[in-house]
PDB file of C-alpha atoms in Angstrom:
ATOM      1  CA  MET A   1     101.972 103.360 103.496  1.00 88.00           C
ATOM      2  CA  ILE A   2     100.793 106.529 101.711  1.00 89.00           C
ATOM      3  CA  ILE A   3     103.660 107.489  99.145  1.00 92.00           C
ATOM      4  CA  PHE A   4     101.957 110.354  97.511  1.00 96.00           C
ATOM      5  CA  LYS A   5      98.880 112.528  98.316  1.00 95.00           C
ATOM      6  CA  ASN A   6      97.096 115.397  96.733  1.00 96.00           C
ATOM      7  CA  ASN A   7      93.488 116.688  96.263  1.00 95.00           C
ATOM      8  CA  ALA A   8      92.905 114.138  93.630  1.00 95.00           C
ATOM      9  CA  ALA A   9      94.017 110.840  95.581  1.00 96.00           C
ATOM     10  CA  ASP A  10      96.223 109.060  98.171  1.00 97.00           C
ATOM     11  CA  VAL A  11      98.696 106.821  96.455  1.00 97.00           C
ATOM     12  CA  GLN A  12      99.376 103.843  98.733  1.00 96.00           C
ATOM     13  CA  TRP A  13     102.108 101.321  98.515  1.00 96.00           C
ATOM     14  CA  SER A  14     100.589  98.036 100.048  1.00 95.00           C
ATOM     15  CA  LEU A  15     103.321  95.430 100.937  1.00 92.00           C
ATOM     16  CA  ASN A  16     100.618  92.996 102.000  1.00 91.00           C
ATOM     17  CA  GLN A  17      98.925  93.121  98.577  1.00 93.00           C
ATOM     18  CA  ASN A  18     102.152  93.774  96.377  1.00 94.00           C
ATOM     19  CA  ALA A  19     100.048  96.559  95.039  1.00 96.00           C
ATOM     20  CA  ILE A  20      99.830 100.301  94.438  1.00 97.00           C
ATOM     21  CA  ILE A  21      96.327 101.599  95.376  1.00 97.00           C
ATOM     22  CA  CYS A  22      95.060 105.130  94.344  1.00 97.00           C
ATOM     23  CA  HIS A  23      92.147 106.014  96.663  1.00 97.00           C
ATOM     24  CA  TRP A  24      90.633 108.681  94.680  1.00 95.00           C
ATOM     25  CA  LYS A  25      88.973 111.592  96.369  1.00 94.00           C
ATOM     26  CA  ASP A  26      86.009 114.016  95.384  1.00 89.00           C
ATOM     27  CA  ASN A  27      86.645 117.029  93.049  1.00 80.00           C
ATOM     28  CA  PRO A  28      89.874 115.910  91.419  1.00 84.00           C
ATOM     29  CA  SER A  29      91.395 118.067  88.659  1.00 91.00           C
ATOM     30  CA  PHE A  30      92.911 116.855  85.615  1.00 93.00           C
ATOM     31  CA  ASP A  31      96.407 118.281  86.582  1.00 95.00           C
ATOM     32  CA  GLU A  32      96.162 116.607  89.913  1.00 96.00           C
ATOM     33  CA  ILE A  33      95.297 113.393  88.406  1.00 95.00           C
ATOM     34  CA  LYS A  34      98.270 113.569  86.159  1.00 95.00           C
ATOM     35  CA  GLU A  35     100.503 114.207  89.234  1.00 96.00           C
ATOM     36  CA  VAL A  36      98.906 110.918  90.601  1.00 96.00           C
ATOM     37  CA  VAL A  37      99.805 109.037  87.362  1.00 96.00           C
ATOM     38  CA  LEU A  38     103.476 110.088  87.514  1.00 95.00           C
ATOM     39  CA  ALA A  39     103.521 109.177  91.220  1.00 96.00           C
ATOM     40  CA  VAL A  40     102.215 105.703  90.341  1.00 96.00           C
ATOM     41  CA  THR A  41     104.647 105.211  87.552  1.00 95.00           C
ATOM     42  CA  GLU A  42     107.668 106.214  89.534  1.00 94.00           C
ATOM     43  CA  LEU A  43     106.649 103.816  92.273  1.00 95.00           C
ATOM     44  CA  GLN A  44     106.198 101.047  89.990  1.00 95.00           C
ATOM     45  CA  GLU A  45     109.313 101.515  88.144  1.00 93.00           C
ATOM     46  CA  ALA A  46     111.206 101.467  91.552  1.00 93.00           C
ATOM     47  CA  ASN A  47     109.402  98.462  93.016  1.00 93.00           C
ATOM     48  CA  GLU A  48     107.936  96.281  90.294  1.00 92.00           C
ATOM     49  CA  LEU A  49     104.550  95.656  92.214  1.00 95.00           C
ATOM     50  CA  ALA A  50     102.121  93.193  90.761  1.00 95.00           C
ATOM     51  CA  HIS A  51      98.825  94.998  91.072  1.00 96.00           C
ATOM     52  CA  TYR A  52      97.416  98.424  90.335  1.00 96.00           C
ATOM     53  CA  ILE A  53      94.220  99.148  92.194  1.00 96.00           C
ATOM     54  CA  SER A  54      92.066 102.189  91.425  1.00 94.00           C
ATOM     55  CA  ASP A  55      89.902 102.496  94.581  1.00 95.00           C
ATOM     56  CA  ARG A  56      86.595 104.431  94.064  1.00 92.00           C
ATOM     57  CA  SER A  57      85.072 103.587  97.313  1.00 92.00           C
ATOM     58  CA  ASN A  58      84.961 106.922  98.845  1.00 89.00           C
ATOM     59  CA  LEU A  59      83.701 109.002  95.757  1.00 87.00           C
ATOM     60  CA  SER A  60      80.285 110.514  96.400  1.00 81.00           C
ATOM     61  CA  PHE A  61      79.520 110.512  92.556  1.00 78.00           C
ATOM     62  CA  LEU A  62      79.611 108.022  89.735  1.00 74.00           C
ATOM     63  CA  TRP A  63      82.797 108.091  87.955  1.00 76.00           C
ATOM     64  CA  SER A  64      83.681 106.147  84.895  1.00 70.00           C
ATOM     65  CA  GLY A  65      87.280 106.675  85.337  1.00 78.00           C
ATOM     66  CA  TYR A  66      87.763 108.126  81.791  1.00 78.00           C
ATOM     67  CA  ILE A  67      89.931 110.823  82.910  1.00 85.00           C
ATOM     68  CA  GLU A  68      92.216 108.492  84.986  1.00 89.00           C
ATOM     69  CA  TRP A  69      92.623 106.201  81.990  1.00 85.00           C
ATOM     70  CA  TYR A  70      93.088 109.058  79.588  1.00 86.00           C
ATOM     71  CA  ALA A  71      95.950 110.437  81.848  1.00 91.00           C
ATOM     72  CA  PHE A  72      97.861 107.319  81.758  1.00 91.00           C
ATOM     73  CA  HIS A  73      97.121 107.127  77.967  1.00 86.00           C
ATOM     74  CA  LEU A  74      98.460 110.792  77.726  1.00 90.00           C
ATOM     75  CA  TYR A  75     101.840 109.798  79.205  1.00 90.00           C
ATOM     76  CA  GLN A  76     101.860 106.733  76.985  1.00 89.00           C
ATOM     77  CA  ILE A  77     101.659 104.362  79.902  1.00 88.00           C
ATOM     78  CA  GLN A  78     100.225 100.981  79.421  1.00 87.00           C
ATOM     79  CA  LEU A  79      99.017  99.888  82.774  1.00 89.00           C
ATOM     80  CA  SER A  80      98.823  96.268  81.501  1.00 86.00           C
ATOM     81  CA  SER A  81     102.412  96.214  80.682  1.00 88.00           C
ATOM     82  CA  LEU A  82     103.504  97.617  84.101  1.00 91.00           C
ATOM     83  CA  PHE A  83     101.341  95.470  86.230  1.00 93.00           C
ATOM     84  CA  SER A  84     100.122  91.902  86.243  1.00 92.00           C
ATOM     85  CA  ASN A  85      96.597  92.888  87.225  1.00 93.00           C
ATOM     86  CA  VAL A  86      94.955  96.373  86.769  1.00 93.00           C
ATOM     87  CA  ILE A  87      91.958  96.432  89.165  1.00 93.00           C
ATOM     88  CA  VAL A  88      89.085  98.723  90.013  1.00 91.00           C
ATOM     89  CA  LEU A  89      87.422  98.853  93.306  1.00 93.00           C
ATOM     90  CA  ASP A  90      84.122 100.381  92.687  1.00 88.00           C
ATOM     91  CA  PRO A  91      80.770  99.828  94.791  1.00 86.00           C
ATOM     92  CA  ALA A  92      78.984 101.603  91.722  1.00 80.00           C
ATOM     93  CA  LYS A  93      80.770  99.527  88.952  1.00 71.00           C
ATOM     94  CA  LYS A  94      77.561  98.601  86.923  1.00 68.00           C
ATOM     95  CA  GLN A  95      76.598 102.328  86.632  1.00 68.00           C
ATOM     96  CA  ASN A  96      80.319 103.464  86.086  1.00 66.00           C
ATOM     97  CA  ALA A  97      80.765 100.776  83.298  1.00 65.00           C
ATOM     98  CA  VAL A  98      78.071 102.253  81.387  1.00 65.00           C
ATOM     99  CA  LEU A  99      79.577 105.711  81.683  1.00 64.00           C
ATOM    100  CA  LEU A 100      82.709 104.385  80.470  1.00 64.00           C
ATOM    101  CA  LYS A 101      81.360 102.686  77.429  1.00 67.00           C
ATOM    102  CA  ASN A 102      79.797 105.981  76.435  1.00 63.00           C
ATOM    103  CA  HIS A 103      83.382 107.322  76.049  1.00 58.00           C
ATOM    104  CA  GLU A 104      84.131 105.806  72.570  1.00 55.00           C
ATOM    105  CA  GLN A 105      87.277 107.493  72.048  1.00 54.00           C
ATOM    106  CA  ILE A 106      88.977 106.035  75.113  1.00 51.00           C
ATOM    107  CA  GLY A 107      87.370 102.527  74.183  1.00 48.00           C
ATOM    108  CA  ASN A 108      88.739 102.708  70.893  1.00 48.00           C
ATOM    109  CA  ASN A 109      92.179 104.139  71.441  1.00 50.00           C
ATOM    110  CA  TYR A 110      92.978 102.289  74.769  1.00 49.00           C
ATOM    111  CA  SER A 111      90.480  99.392  74.971  1.00 48.00           C
ATOM    112  CA  ILE A 112      90.729  99.527  78.705  1.00 56.00           C
ATOM    113  CA  GLU A 113      87.689  97.260  79.197  1.00 52.00           C
ATOM    114  CA  HIS A 114      89.515  94.133  78.332  1.00 54.00           C
ATOM    115  CA  GLN A 115      92.424  94.918  80.725  1.00 77.00           C
ATOM    116  CA  VAL A 116      90.663  95.833  83.777  1.00 83.00           C
ATOM    117  CA  LYS A 117      89.407  93.562  86.509  1.00 88.00           C
ATOM    118  CA  PHE A 118      86.409  95.132  88.203  1.00 86.00           C
ATOM    119  CA  PHE A 119      85.222  94.410  91.894  1.00 91.00           C
ATOM    120  CA  ASP A 120      82.465  96.055  94.023  1.00 90.00           C
ATOM    121  CA  SER A 121      83.509  94.434  97.348  1.00 92.00           C
ATOM    122  CA  PRO A 122      86.785  94.849  99.134  1.00 93.00           C
ATOM    123  CA  ASN A 123      86.308  91.357 100.547  1.00 94.00           C
ATOM    124  CA  VAL A 124      86.211  89.677  97.020  1.00 94.00           C
ATOM    125  CA  LEU A 125      89.084  91.840  95.827  1.00 94.00           C
ATOM    126  CA  ASN A 126      91.319  90.693  98.755  1.00 93.00           C
ATOM    127  CA  GLN A 127      90.589  87.069  98.078  1.00 95.00           C
ATOM    128  CA  PHE A 128      91.369  87.496  94.398  1.00 94.00           C
ATOM    129  CA  ILE A 129      94.744  89.168  95.256  1.00 94.00           C
ATOM    130  CA  GLU A 130      95.559  86.535  97.766  1.00 92.00           C
ATOM    131  CA  GLN A 131      94.907  83.872  95.180  1.00 92.00           C
ATOM    132  CA  ASP A 132      96.879  85.670  92.554  1.00 90.00           C
ATOM    133  CA  ASN A 133      99.937  86.183  94.804  1.00 85.00           C
ATOM    134  CA  VAL A 134      99.923  82.537  95.942  1.00 86.00           C
ATOM    135  CA  LYS A 135      99.948  81.526  92.222  1.00 83.00           C
ATOM    136  CA  THR A 136     102.825  83.966  91.213  1.00 76.00           C
ATOM    137  CA  ALA A 137     104.785  83.212  94.299  1.00 68.00           C
TER     138      ALA A 137
END
């Protein structure tokens, strides 16, 4: 079910996946991304879900996610402390990983690369979540 929505993303609470999913949209502004971050944080604090999924499947451009990670960092939110798994669903993950590495500031300050699991296929992501939910049940 969609919990929050603006021009940056639709934030979905998935009971089946025990996850918060941010379905990112084209042309997000930084202020709207910050609103998404606050919505994710509030939803997680109230429900203690296992997975945060950053879904970039609908984007029509390459996006490293730098501003997404920076917005969480700005509010001093450690996703790896809030969620068991921080996941990116990104069909263009190889190109976007190169973009993210070019942002040395976030790499040094937040070291997101070591905390995030990247998937380029929804089917593989769903299998991972099913297996993880069985392990933790």
